[in-house]
Amino acid sequence: MECEACCKSYGLMTLSSHVSTTTSSSNWSVSVKTHDWNRAVSDAEKLVGHPTTFFSLKCLLSEEFTSVAMNLRRLVGTDHPILKTAKRLVYHGRTNMQTRGLVVLLLSKAAGHTPTCKDLNSINESGVTARQQTLAEITEMIHTAHLIHKGILNLSPTVVPEENTREDLQLGNKVSILSGDYLLANACKGLANLRNCKVVDLISKAIADFMQAEFLGEHDKQGNALPVREMSLSTWEEKNILCAGSLLANSCKSTLELAGFDEQLQAKAFEFGKNVGLAWQVKFYSDLQPFVDHLNYPAGNKFDLTSIPVIFHLEKNQMKVDSLRQEIDNDVSNFDFKSLHESIMADDNVRRSKNLLQHYSQQAEDLLPLFGSSAASKALFNIINSIRE
């Protein structure tokens, strides 16, 4: 309730109502699978004692950030990507964006602590230490900062020739940069306060991996990834381990480091986080949703041209890559997404993508017994199970 009041005071509730694309009349069509995911997350949050969905939002609604947050209302109508990010932070935290910290807390609770743990006196009622709690918050802040920074647009005069439009969008870019940098600065401050060099190194690597992922492959003038002949499952994994798996993997490893566990179990925690992160990428982000959620992603809408269904399709049609690139002509807004969508749906590409989702989910599930049998382990199992369905 406190966060909701803050949202109203900064105008974010009003903002979200402007940018929402879902009408009340369509609410009845929310699938049972989405309900299962929300239920799994809600139950898990009760287990750790408090919701983790507002970790980043709480930081953004601090007094020193008020002036930046107020500028969000001025962006309504500009269609700047930060509007959608802000809306999802307020209303859709349980859908996919704000659950990395929750997984870190659940793993912390499931694994417990060794007698050599330096923070045994700070274990709270939820079964995690103060430093593990801080680590979970840091994980969410870094992830949210990355999402905000990804919304920065190329606003050169050749791309956006109209001056008034360009000025409005430039404000959006400034808000995106300040918001993301503010979250990263707070994350780095919290990271230093953990006073553990290994954890600092692991999380710093995750931040570096985000940056490295942005420079893999080819992109159009707005930074949208473009298909190339060399695309394959291995290249997809290489990129998405960096941008989707690394943060959660290193955070899971870090929380076991703080709990005093040895390198062997930390490595298993890393693999667990990596597989959950990759499963999330396939299920919730730009990969599978445009091909299974026809309500929110009708045919013809823009989707990631390097997503796994596209890769599976183009692997069997290598010659098609050149014709696609010619049609795109360095700007995906010129591309006929509907035609490619129909071609992908006509073959077994979605089924293969779902099989890949099952693979990552099963890999994560197989590692769960290593962290003990408890209510927290069961909650992690429920989250994984809701991802794979």
PDB file of N, CA, C and O in Angstrom, residues 73-147:
ATOM      1  N   ARG A  73       5.564  11.864 -16.610  1.00  0.00           N
ATOM      2  CA  ARG A  73       4.229  12.260 -17.069  1.00  0.00           C
ATOM      3  C   ARG A  73       4.296  13.103 -18.337  1.00  0.00           C
ATOM      4  O   ARG A  73       3.363  13.111 -19.139  1.00  0.00           O
ATOM      5  N   ARG A  74       5.391  13.817 -18.515  1.00  0.00           N
ATOM      6  CA  ARG A  74       5.542  14.648 -19.713  1.00  0.00           C
ATOM      7  C   ARG A  74       5.777  13.802 -20.961  1.00  0.00           C
ATOM      8  O   ARG A  74       5.661  14.302 -22.084  1.00  0.00           O
ATOM      9  N   LEU A  75       6.096  12.528 -20.751  1.00  0.00           N
ATOM     10  CA  LEU A  75       6.407  11.667 -21.891  1.00  0.00           C
ATOM     11  C   LEU A  75       5.186  10.950 -22.452  1.00  0.00           C
ATOM     12  O   LEU A  75       5.277  10.279 -23.476  1.00  0.00           O
ATOM     13  N   VAL A  76       4.043  11.076 -21.766  1.00  0.00           N
ATOM     14  CA  VAL A  76       2.834  10.411 -22.245  1.00  0.00           C
ATOM     15  C   VAL A  76       2.499  10.910 -23.645  1.00  0.00           C
ATOM     16  O   VAL A  76       2.425  12.108 -23.896  1.00  0.00           O
ATOM     17  N   GLY A  77       2.319   9.982 -24.556  1.00  0.00           N
ATOM     18  CA  GLY A  77       2.016  10.332 -25.938  1.00  0.00           C
ATOM     19  C   GLY A  77       3.216  10.282 -26.858  1.00  0.00           C
ATOM     20  O   GLY A  77       3.067  10.348 -28.077  1.00  0.00           O
ATOM     21  N   THR A  78       4.429  10.153 -26.288  1.00  0.00           N
ATOM     22  CA  THR A  78       5.633  10.110 -27.124  1.00  0.00           C
ATOM     23  C   THR A  78       5.978   8.697 -27.567  1.00  0.00           C
ATOM     24  O   THR A  78       6.802   8.504 -28.447  1.00  0.00           O
ATOM     25  N   ASP A  79       5.384   7.692 -26.930  1.00  0.00           N
ATOM     26  CA  ASP A  79       5.659   6.289 -27.244  1.00  0.00           C
ATOM     27  C   ASP A  79       7.116   5.920 -26.968  1.00  0.00           C
ATOM     28  O   ASP A  79       7.676   5.036 -27.608  1.00  0.00           O
ATOM     29  N   HIS A  80       7.729   6.607 -26.014  1.00  0.00           N
ATOM     30  CA  HIS A  80       9.103   6.259 -25.641  1.00  0.00           C
ATOM     31  C   HIS A  80       9.096   4.937 -24.866  1.00  0.00           C
ATOM     32  O   HIS A  80       8.195   4.696 -24.053  1.00  0.00           O
ATOM     33  N   PRO A  81      10.072   4.051 -25.105  1.00  0.00           N
ATOM     34  CA  PRO A  81      10.083   2.732 -24.443  1.00  0.00           C
ATOM     35  C   PRO A  81      10.054   2.778 -22.923  1.00  0.00           C
ATOM     36  O   PRO A  81       9.576   1.842 -22.286  1.00  0.00           O
ATOM     37  N   ILE A  82      10.548   3.861 -22.314  1.00  0.00           N
ATOM     38  CA  ILE A  82      10.571   3.908 -20.851  1.00  0.00           C
ATOM     39  C   ILE A  82       9.160   3.920 -20.269  1.00  0.00           C
ATOM     40  O   ILE A  82       8.937   3.520 -19.127  1.00  0.00           O
ATOM     41  N   LEU A  83       8.166   4.356 -21.057  1.00  0.00           N
ATOM     42  CA  LEU A  83       6.791   4.351 -20.569  1.00  0.00           C
ATOM     43  C   LEU A  83       6.314   2.928 -20.300  1.00  0.00           C
ATOM     44  O   LEU A  83       5.686   2.647 -19.281  1.00  0.00           O
ATOM     45  N   LYS A  84       6.612   2.032 -21.225  1.00  0.00           N
ATOM     46  CA  LYS A  84       6.205   0.640 -21.042  1.00  0.00           C
ATOM     47  C   LYS A  84       6.950   0.012 -19.869  1.00  0.00           C
ATOM     48  O   LYS A  84       6.386  -0.773 -19.103  1.00  0.00           O
ATOM     49  N   THR A  85       8.224   0.357 -19.729  1.00  0.00           N
ATOM     50  CA  THR A  85       8.999  -0.179 -18.610  1.00  0.00           C
ATOM     51  C   THR A  85       8.422   0.302 -17.285  1.00  0.00           C
ATOM     52  O   THR A  85       8.266  -0.474 -16.337  1.00  0.00           O
ATOM     53  N   ALA A  86       8.078   1.594 -17.214  1.00  0.00           N
ATOM     54  CA  ALA A  86       7.499   2.147 -15.987  1.00  0.00           C
ATOM     55  C   ALA A  86       6.165   1.486 -15.672  1.00  0.00           C
ATOM     56  O   ALA A  86       5.877   1.147 -14.520  1.00  0.00           O
ATOM     57  N   LYS A  87       5.351   1.279 -16.684  1.00  0.00           N
ATOM     58  CA  LYS A  87       4.050   0.641 -16.484  1.00  0.00           C
ATOM     59  C   LYS A  87       4.216  -0.771 -15.938  1.00  0.00           C
ATOM     60  O   LYS A  87       3.538  -1.184 -14.992  1.00  0.00           O
ATOM     61  N   ARG A  88       5.141  -1.508 -16.512  1.00  0.00           N
ATOM     62  CA  ARG A  88       5.331  -2.894 -16.081  1.00  0.00           C
ATOM     63  C   ARG A  88       5.905  -2.963 -14.669  1.00  0.00           C
ATOM     64  O   ARG A  88       5.621  -3.898 -13.922  1.00  0.00           O
ATOM     65  N   LEU A  89       6.699  -1.977 -14.298  1.00  0.00           N
ATOM     66  CA  LEU A  89       7.226  -1.949 -12.936  1.00  0.00           C
ATOM     67  C   LEU A  89       6.112  -1.752 -11.921  1.00  0.00           C
ATOM     68  O   LEU A  89       6.116  -2.332 -10.837  1.00  0.00           O
ATOM     69  N   VAL A  90       5.129  -0.925 -12.278  1.00  0.00           N
ATOM     70  CA  VAL A  90       4.048  -0.619 -11.348  1.00  0.00           C
ATOM     71  C   VAL A  90       3.011  -1.731 -11.305  1.00  0.00           C
ATOM     72  O   VAL A  90       2.584  -2.171 -10.238  1.00  0.00           O
ATOM     73  N   TYR A  91       2.601  -2.218 -12.471  1.00  0.00           N
ATOM     74  CA  TYR A  91       1.453  -3.116 -12.534  1.00  0.00           C
ATOM     75  C   TYR A  91       1.773  -4.570 -12.829  1.00  0.00           C
ATOM     76  O   TYR A  91       0.970  -5.441 -12.557  1.00  0.00           O
ATOM     77  N   HIS A  92       2.922  -4.843 -13.441  1.00  0.00           N
ATOM     78  CA  HIS A  92       3.171  -6.200 -13.896  1.00  0.00           C
ATOM     79  C   HIS A  92       4.417  -6.806 -13.271  1.00  0.00           C
ATOM     80  O   HIS A  92       5.089  -7.618 -13.872  1.00  0.00           O
ATOM     81  N   GLY A  93       4.729  -6.404 -12.046  1.00  0.00           N
ATOM     82  CA  GLY A  93       5.920  -6.922 -11.392  1.00  0.00           C
ATOM     83  C   GLY A  93       5.908  -8.421 -11.249  1.00  0.00           C
ATOM     84  O   GLY A  93       6.924  -9.077 -11.348  1.00  0.00           O
ATOM     85  N   ARG A  94       4.732  -9.016 -11.014  1.00  0.00           N
ATOM     86  CA  ARG A  94       4.674 -10.455 -10.795  1.00  0.00           C
ATOM     87  C   ARG A  94       4.675 -11.247 -12.089  1.00  0.00           C
ATOM     88  O   ARG A  94       4.731 -12.464 -12.067  1.00  0.00           O
ATOM     89  N   THR A  95       4.555 -10.571 -13.204  1.00  0.00           N
ATOM     90  CA  THR A  95       4.503 -11.303 -14.453  1.00  0.00           C
ATOM     91  C   THR A  95       5.866 -11.844 -14.837  1.00  0.00           C
ATOM     92  O   THR A  95       5.998 -12.988 -15.196  1.00  0.00           O
ATOM     93  N   ASN A  96       6.903 -11.022 -14.778  1.00  0.00           N
ATOM     94  CA  ASN A  96       8.221 -11.558 -15.105  1.00  0.00           C
ATOM     95  C   ASN A  96       9.380 -10.686 -14.673  1.00  0.00           C
ATOM     96  O   ASN A  96      10.458 -11.173 -14.453  1.00  0.00           O
ATOM     97  N   MET A  97       9.170  -9.375 -14.569  1.00  0.00           N
ATOM     98  CA  MET A  97      10.312  -8.483 -14.428  1.00  0.00           C
ATOM     99  C   MET A  97      10.949  -8.515 -13.044  1.00  0.00           C
ATOM    100  O   MET A  97      12.150  -8.385 -12.899  1.00  0.00           O
ATOM    101  N   GLN A  98      10.153  -8.665 -11.999  1.00  0.00           N
ATOM    102  CA  GLN A  98      10.640  -8.423 -10.652  1.00  0.00           C
ATOM    103  C   GLN A  98      10.723  -9.699  -9.817  1.00  0.00           C
ATOM    104  O   GLN A  98      10.288  -9.721  -8.676  1.00  0.00           O
ATOM    105  N   THR A  99      11.256 -10.750 -10.364  1.00  0.00           N
ATOM    106  CA  THR A  99      11.280 -12.011  -9.625  1.00  0.00           C
ATOM    107  C   THR A  99      12.680 -12.570  -9.417  1.00  0.00           C
ATOM    108  O   THR A  99      12.832 -13.614  -8.796  1.00  0.00           O
ATOM    109  N   ARG A 100      13.690 -11.903  -9.903  1.00  0.00           N
ATOM    110  CA  ARG A 100      15.048 -12.412  -9.711  1.00  0.00           C
ATOM    111  C   ARG A 100      15.466 -12.345  -8.248  1.00  0.00           C
ATOM    112  O   ARG A 100      16.078 -13.277  -7.725  1.00  0.00           O
ATOM    113  N   GLY A 101      15.138 -11.251  -7.598  1.00  0.00           N
ATOM    114  CA  GLY A 101      15.444 -11.147  -6.179  1.00  0.00           C
ATOM    115  C   GLY A 101      14.719 -12.200  -5.366  1.00  0.00           C
ATOM    116  O   GLY A 101      15.252 -12.732  -4.384  1.00  0.00           O
ATOM    117  N   LEU A 102      13.504 -12.524  -5.786  1.00  0.00           N
ATOM    118  CA  LEU A 102      12.724 -13.553  -5.103  1.00  0.00           C
ATOM    119  C   LEU A 102      13.413 -14.910  -5.196  1.00  0.00           C
ATOM    120  O   LEU A 102      13.495 -15.648  -4.210  1.00  0.00           O
ATOM    121  N   VAL A 103      13.915 -15.251  -6.371  1.00  0.00           N
ATOM    122  CA  VAL A 103      14.617 -16.525  -6.547  1.00  0.00           C
ATOM    123  C   VAL A 103      15.868 -16.571  -5.671  1.00  0.00           C
ATOM    124  O   VAL A 103      16.170 -17.599  -5.049  1.00  0.00           O
ATOM    125  N   VAL A 104      16.581 -15.462  -5.589  1.00  0.00           N
ATOM    126  CA  VAL A 104      17.782 -15.407  -4.749  1.00  0.00           C
ATOM    127  C   VAL A 104      17.416 -15.640  -3.281  1.00  0.00           C
ATOM    128  O   VAL A 104      18.088 -16.399  -2.568  1.00  0.00           O
ATOM    129  N   LEU A 105      16.340 -15.015  -2.822  1.00  0.00           N
ATOM    130  CA  LEU A 105      15.919 -15.193  -1.429  1.00  0.00           C
ATOM    131  C   LEU A 105      15.455 -16.623  -1.161  1.00  0.00           C
ATOM    132  O   LEU A 105      15.761 -17.203  -0.112  1.00  0.00           O
ATOM    133  N   LEU A 106      14.714 -17.194  -2.103  1.00  0.00           N
ATOM    134  CA  LEU A 106      14.246 -18.570  -1.924  1.00  0.00           C
ATOM    135  C   LEU A 106      15.408 -19.554  -1.883  1.00  0.00           C
ATOM    136  O   LEU A 106      15.418 -20.491  -1.072  1.00  0.00           O
ATOM    137  N   LEU A 107      16.384 -19.345  -2.758  1.00  0.00           N
ATOM    138  CA  LEU A 107      17.552 -20.229  -2.757  1.00  0.00           C
ATOM    139  C   LEU A 107      18.335 -20.069  -1.454  1.00  0.00           C
ATOM    140  O   LEU A 107      18.831 -21.059  -0.895  1.00  0.00           O
ATOM    141  N   SER A 108      18.433 -18.847  -0.969  1.00  0.00           N
ATOM    142  CA  SER A 108      19.116 -18.594   0.306  1.00  0.00           C
ATOM    143  C   SER A 108      18.425 -19.349   1.437  1.00  0.00           C
ATOM    144  O   SER A 108      19.078 -19.981   2.276  1.00  0.00           O
ATOM    145  N   LYS A 109      17.111 -19.277   1.448  1.00  0.00           N
ATOM    146  CA  LYS A 109      16.327 -19.931   2.499  1.00  0.00           C
ATOM    147  C   LYS A 109      16.397 -21.450   2.371  1.00  0.00           C
ATOM    148  O   LYS A 109      16.495 -22.167   3.370  1.00  0.00           O
ATOM    149  N   ALA A 110      16.363 -21.944   1.128  1.00  0.00           N
ATOM    150  CA  ALA A 110      16.387 -23.392   0.899  1.00  0.00           C
ATOM    151  C   ALA A 110      17.727 -23.999   1.294  1.00  0.00           C
ATOM    152  O   ALA A 110      17.781 -25.058   1.938  1.00  0.00           O
ATOM    153  N   ALA A 111      18.812 -23.348   0.914  1.00  0.00           N
ATOM    154  CA  ALA A 111      20.149 -23.897   1.178  1.00  0.00           C
ATOM    155  C   ALA A 111      20.545 -23.769   2.644  1.00  0.00           C
ATOM    156  O   ALA A 111      21.302 -24.592   3.169  1.00  0.00           O
ATOM    157  N   GLY A 112      20.042 -22.736   3.305  1.00  0.00           N
ATOM    158  CA  GLY A 112      20.416 -22.527   4.701  1.00  0.00           C
ATOM    159  C   GLY A 112      21.796 -21.909   4.832  1.00  0.00           C
ATOM    160  O   GLY A 112      22.283 -21.250   3.903  1.00  0.00           O
ATOM    161  N   HIS A 113      22.446 -22.147   5.967  1.00  0.00           N
ATOM    162  CA  HIS A 113      23.740 -21.520   6.240  1.00  0.00           C
ATOM    163  C   HIS A 113      24.666 -22.516   6.931  1.00  0.00           C
ATOM    164  O   HIS A 113      24.217 -23.359   7.711  1.00  0.00           O
ATOM    165  N   THR A 114      25.933 -22.411   6.631  1.00  0.00           N
ATOM    166  CA  THR A 114      26.924 -23.276   7.274  1.00  0.00           C
ATOM    167  C   THR A 114      27.347 -22.665   8.612  1.00  0.00           C
ATOM    168  O   THR A 114      27.145 -21.463   8.846  1.00  0.00           O
ATOM    169  N   PRO A 115      27.947 -23.466   9.479  1.00  0.00           N
ATOM    170  CA  PRO A 115      28.432 -22.918  10.762  1.00  0.00           C
ATOM    171  C   PRO A 115      29.493 -21.841  10.585  1.00  0.00           C
ATOM    172  O   PRO A 115      29.720 -21.033  11.495  1.00  0.00           O
ATOM    173  N   THR A 116      30.141 -21.820   9.410  1.00  0.00           N
ATOM    174  CA  THR A 116      31.190 -20.823   9.173  1.00  0.00           C
ATOM    175  C   THR A 116      30.637 -19.501   8.644  1.00  0.00           C
ATOM    176  O   THR A 116      31.397 -18.561   8.424  1.00  0.00           O
ATOM    177  N   CYS A 117      29.332 -19.443   8.422  1.00  0.00           N
ATOM    178  CA  CYS A 117      28.714 -18.202   7.932  1.00  0.00           C
ATOM    179  C   CYS A 117      28.947 -17.084   8.945  1.00  0.00           C
ATOM    180  O   CYS A 117      28.724 -17.254  10.150  1.00  0.00           O
ATOM    181  N   LYS A 118      29.380 -15.938   8.469  1.00  0.00           N
ATOM    182  CA  LYS A 118      29.720 -14.823   9.349  1.00  0.00           C
ATOM    183  C   LYS A 118      28.496 -14.024   9.802  1.00  0.00           C
ATOM    184  O   LYS A 118      28.628 -13.123  10.636  1.00  0.00           O
ATOM    185  N   ASP A 119      27.330 -14.345   9.248  1.00  0.00           N
ATOM    186  CA  ASP A 119      26.147 -13.524   9.518  1.00  0.00           C
ATOM    187  C   ASP A 119      25.048 -14.287  10.254  1.00  0.00           C
ATOM    188  O   ASP A 119      23.872 -13.944  10.138  1.00  0.00           O
ATOM    189  N   LEU A 120      25.404 -15.307  10.994  1.00  0.00           N
ATOM    190  CA  LEU A 120      24.385 -16.119  11.659  1.00  0.00           C
ATOM    191  C   LEU A 120      23.527 -15.285  12.611  1.00  0.00           C
ATOM    192  O   LEU A 120      22.348 -15.584  12.827  1.00  0.00           O
ATOM    193  N   ASN A 121      24.106 -14.243  13.163  1.00  0.00           N
ATOM    194  CA  ASN A 121      23.358 -13.407  14.106  1.00  0.00           C
ATOM    195  C   ASN A 121      22.351 -12.487  13.417  1.00  0.00           C
ATOM    196  O   ASN A 121      21.495 -11.894  14.084  1.00  0.00           O
ATOM    197  N   SER A 122      22.474 -12.360  12.087  1.00  0.00           N
ATOM    198  CA  SER A 122      21.584 -11.436  11.371  1.00  0.00           C
ATOM    199  C   SER A 122      20.496 -12.155  10.575  1.00  0.00           C
ATOM    200  O   SER A 122      19.827 -11.538   9.752  1.00  0.00           O
ATOM    201  N   ILE A 123      20.324 -13.457  10.820  1.00  0.00           N
ATOM    202  CA  ILE A 123      19.275 -14.199  10.110  1.00  0.00           C
ATOM    203  C   ILE A 123      17.907 -13.712  10.583  1.00  0.00           C
ATOM    204  O   ILE A 123      17.628 -13.688  11.782  1.00  0.00           O
ATOM    205  N   ASN A 124      17.066 -13.323   9.639  1.00  0.00           N
ATOM    206  CA  ASN A 124      15.753 -12.798  10.005  1.00  0.00           C
ATOM    207  C   ASN A 124      14.712 -13.908  10.073  1.00  0.00           C
ATOM    208  O   ASN A 124      15.029 -15.094   9.923  1.00  0.00           O
ATOM    209  N   GLU A 125      13.467 -13.523  10.289  1.00  0.00           N
ATOM    210  CA  GLU A 125      12.393 -14.504  10.432  1.00  0.00           C
ATOM    211  C   GLU A 125      12.185 -15.328   9.169  1.00  0.00           C
ATOM    212  O   GLU A 125      11.657 -16.438   9.218  1.00  0.00           O
ATOM    213  N   SER A 126      12.589 -14.788   8.029  1.00  0.00           N
ATOM    214  CA  SER A 126      12.423 -15.501   6.761  1.00  0.00           C
ATOM    215  C   SER A 126      13.531 -16.506   6.500  1.00  0.00           C
ATOM    216  O   SER A 126      13.484 -17.236   5.506  1.00  0.00           O
ATOM    217  N   GLY A 127      14.551 -16.523   7.356  1.00  0.00           N
ATOM    218  CA  GLY A 127      15.623 -17.491   7.199  1.00  0.00           C
ATOM    219  C   GLY A 127      16.761 -17.042   6.315  1.00  0.00           C
ATOM    220  O   GLY A 127      17.564 -17.868   5.866  1.00  0.00           O
ATOM    221  N   VAL A 128      16.854 -15.740   6.040  1.00  0.00           N
ATOM    222  CA  VAL A 128      17.966 -15.216   5.249  1.00  0.00           C
ATOM    223  C   VAL A 128      18.673 -14.139   6.058  1.00  0.00           C
ATOM    224  O   VAL A 128      18.087 -13.510   6.943  1.00  0.00           O
ATOM    225  N   THR A 129      19.936 -13.924   5.742  1.00  0.00           N
ATOM    226  CA  THR A 129      20.705 -12.920   6.469  1.00  0.00           C
ATOM    227  C   THR A 129      20.478 -11.537   5.868  1.00  0.00           C
ATOM    228  O   THR A 129      19.949 -11.400   4.758  1.00  0.00           O
ATOM    229  N   ALA A 130      20.916 -10.535   6.598  1.00  0.00           N
ATOM    230  CA  ALA A 130      20.756  -9.155   6.122  1.00  0.00           C
ATOM    231  C   ALA A 130      21.518  -8.943   4.819  1.00  0.00           C
ATOM    232  O   ALA A 130      21.043  -8.250   3.909  1.00  0.00           O
ATOM    233  N   ARG A 131      22.694  -9.552   4.705  1.00  0.00           N
ATOM    234  CA  ARG A 131      23.479  -9.369   3.478  1.00  0.00           C
ATOM    235  C   ARG A 131      22.837 -10.098   2.297  1.00  0.00           C
ATOM    236  O   ARG A 131      22.903  -9.622   1.158  1.00  0.00           O
ATOM    237  N   GLN A 132      22.223 -11.241   2.540  1.00  0.00           N
ATOM    238  CA  GLN A 132      21.521 -11.931   1.461  1.00  0.00           C
ATOM    239  C   GLN A 132      20.301 -11.132   1.006  1.00  0.00           C
ATOM    240  O   GLN A 132      19.988 -11.083  -0.186  1.00  0.00           O
ATOM    241  N   GLN A 133      19.632 -10.504   1.944  1.00  0.00           N
ATOM    242  CA  GLN A 133      18.509  -9.634   1.606  1.00  0.00           C
ATOM    243  C   GLN A 133      18.981  -8.471   0.729  1.00  0.00           C
ATOM    244  O   GLN A 133      18.360  -8.137  -0.287  1.00  0.00           O
ATOM    245  N   THR A 134      20.097  -7.879   1.109  1.00  0.00           N
ATOM    246  CA  THR A 134      20.655  -6.778   0.322  1.00  0.00           C
ATOM    247  C   THR A 134      21.053  -7.251  -1.069  1.00  0.00           C
ATOM    248  O   THR A 134      20.828  -6.553  -2.065  1.00  0.00           O
ATOM    249  N   LEU A 135      21.631  -8.439  -1.154  1.00  0.00           N
ATOM    250  CA  LEU A 135      22.022  -8.994  -2.451  1.00  0.00           C
ATOM    251  C   LEU A 135      20.813  -9.157  -3.365  1.00  0.00           C
ATOM    252  O   LEU A 135      20.886  -8.856  -4.567  1.00  0.00           O
ATOM    253  N   ALA A 136      19.699  -9.623  -2.821  1.00  0.00           N
ATOM    254  CA  ALA A 136      18.482  -9.783  -3.623  1.00  0.00           C
ATOM    255  C   ALA A 136      18.010  -8.433  -4.162  1.00  0.00           C
ATOM    256  O   ALA A 136      17.602  -8.318  -5.324  1.00  0.00           O
ATOM    257  N   GLU A 137      18.078  -7.406  -3.331  1.00  0.00           N
ATOM    258  CA  GLU A 137      17.681  -6.067  -3.772  1.00  0.00           C
ATOM    259  C   GLU A 137      18.629  -5.555  -4.852  1.00  0.00           C
ATOM    260  O   GLU A 137      18.195  -4.931  -5.832  1.00  0.00           O
ATOM    261  N   ILE A 138      19.912  -5.812  -4.685  1.00  0.00           N
ATOM    262  CA  ILE A 138      20.902  -5.398  -5.682  1.00  0.00           C
ATOM    263  C   ILE A 138      20.620  -6.076  -7.020  1.00  0.00           C
ATOM    264  O   ILE A 138      20.691  -5.445  -8.087  1.00  0.00           O
ATOM    265  N   THR A 139      20.290  -7.352  -6.972  1.00  0.00           N
ATOM    266  CA  THR A 139      19.990  -8.099  -8.197  1.00  0.00           C
ATOM    267  C   THR A 139      18.834  -7.462  -8.951  1.00  0.00           C
ATOM    268  O   THR A 139      18.896  -7.276 -10.175  1.00  0.00           O
ATOM    269  N   GLU A 140      17.776  -7.105  -8.236  1.00  0.00           N
ATOM    270  CA  GLU A 140      16.626  -6.475  -8.880  1.00  0.00           C
ATOM    271  C   GLU A 140      16.975  -5.105  -9.449  1.00  0.00           C
ATOM    272  O   GLU A 140      16.540  -4.746 -10.546  1.00  0.00           O
ATOM    273  N   MET A 141      17.753  -4.337  -8.701  1.00  0.00           N
ATOM    274  CA  MET A 141      18.103  -2.996  -9.171  1.00  0.00           C
ATOM    275  C   MET A 141      18.931  -3.055 -10.453  1.00  0.00           C
ATOM    276  O   MET A 141      18.706  -2.283 -11.389  1.00  0.00           O
ATOM    277  N   ILE A 142      19.874  -3.981 -10.511  1.00  0.00           N
ATOM    278  CA  ILE A 142      20.719  -4.101 -11.704  1.00  0.00           C
ATOM    279  C   ILE A 142      19.886  -4.537 -12.901  1.00  0.00           C
ATOM    280  O   ILE A 142      20.024  -4.001 -14.008  1.00  0.00           O
ATOM    281  N   HIS A 143      19.003  -5.496 -12.684  1.00  0.00           N
ATOM    282  CA  HIS A 143      18.163  -5.976 -13.784  1.00  0.00           C
ATOM    283  C   HIS A 143      17.248  -4.867 -14.305  1.00  0.00           C
ATOM    284  O   HIS A 143      17.111  -4.674 -15.521  1.00  0.00           O
ATOM    285  N   THR A 144      16.638  -4.126 -13.395  1.00  0.00           N
ATOM    286  CA  THR A 144      15.746  -3.042 -13.811  1.00  0.00           C
ATOM    287  C   THR A 144      16.523  -1.936 -14.519  1.00  0.00           C
ATOM    288  O   THR A 144      16.051  -1.373 -15.517  1.00  0.00           O
ATOM    289  N   ALA A 145      17.711  -1.624 -14.028  1.00  0.00           N
ATOM    290  CA  ALA A 145      18.548  -0.614 -14.687  1.00  0.00           C
ATOM    291  C   ALA A 145      18.864  -1.029 -16.120  1.00  0.00           C
ATOM    292  O   ALA A 145      18.840  -0.204 -17.043  1.00  0.00           O
ATOM    293  N   HIS A 146      19.139  -2.309 -16.302  1.00  0.00           N
ATOM    294  CA  HIS A 146      19.429  -2.813 -17.649  1.00  0.00           C
ATOM    295  C   HIS A 146      18.221  -2.653 -18.568  1.00  0.00           C
ATOM    296  O   HIS A 146      18.357  -2.204 -19.717  1.00  0.00           O
ATOM    297  N   LEU A 147      17.040  -2.992 -18.076  1.00  0.00           N
ATOM    298  CA  LEU A 147      15.829  -2.852 -18.883  1.00  0.00           C
ATOM    299  C   LEU A 147      15.578  -1.392 -19.263  1.00  0.00           C
ATOM    300  O   LEU A 147      15.185  -1.085 -20.391  1.00  0.00           O
TER     301      LEU A 147
END
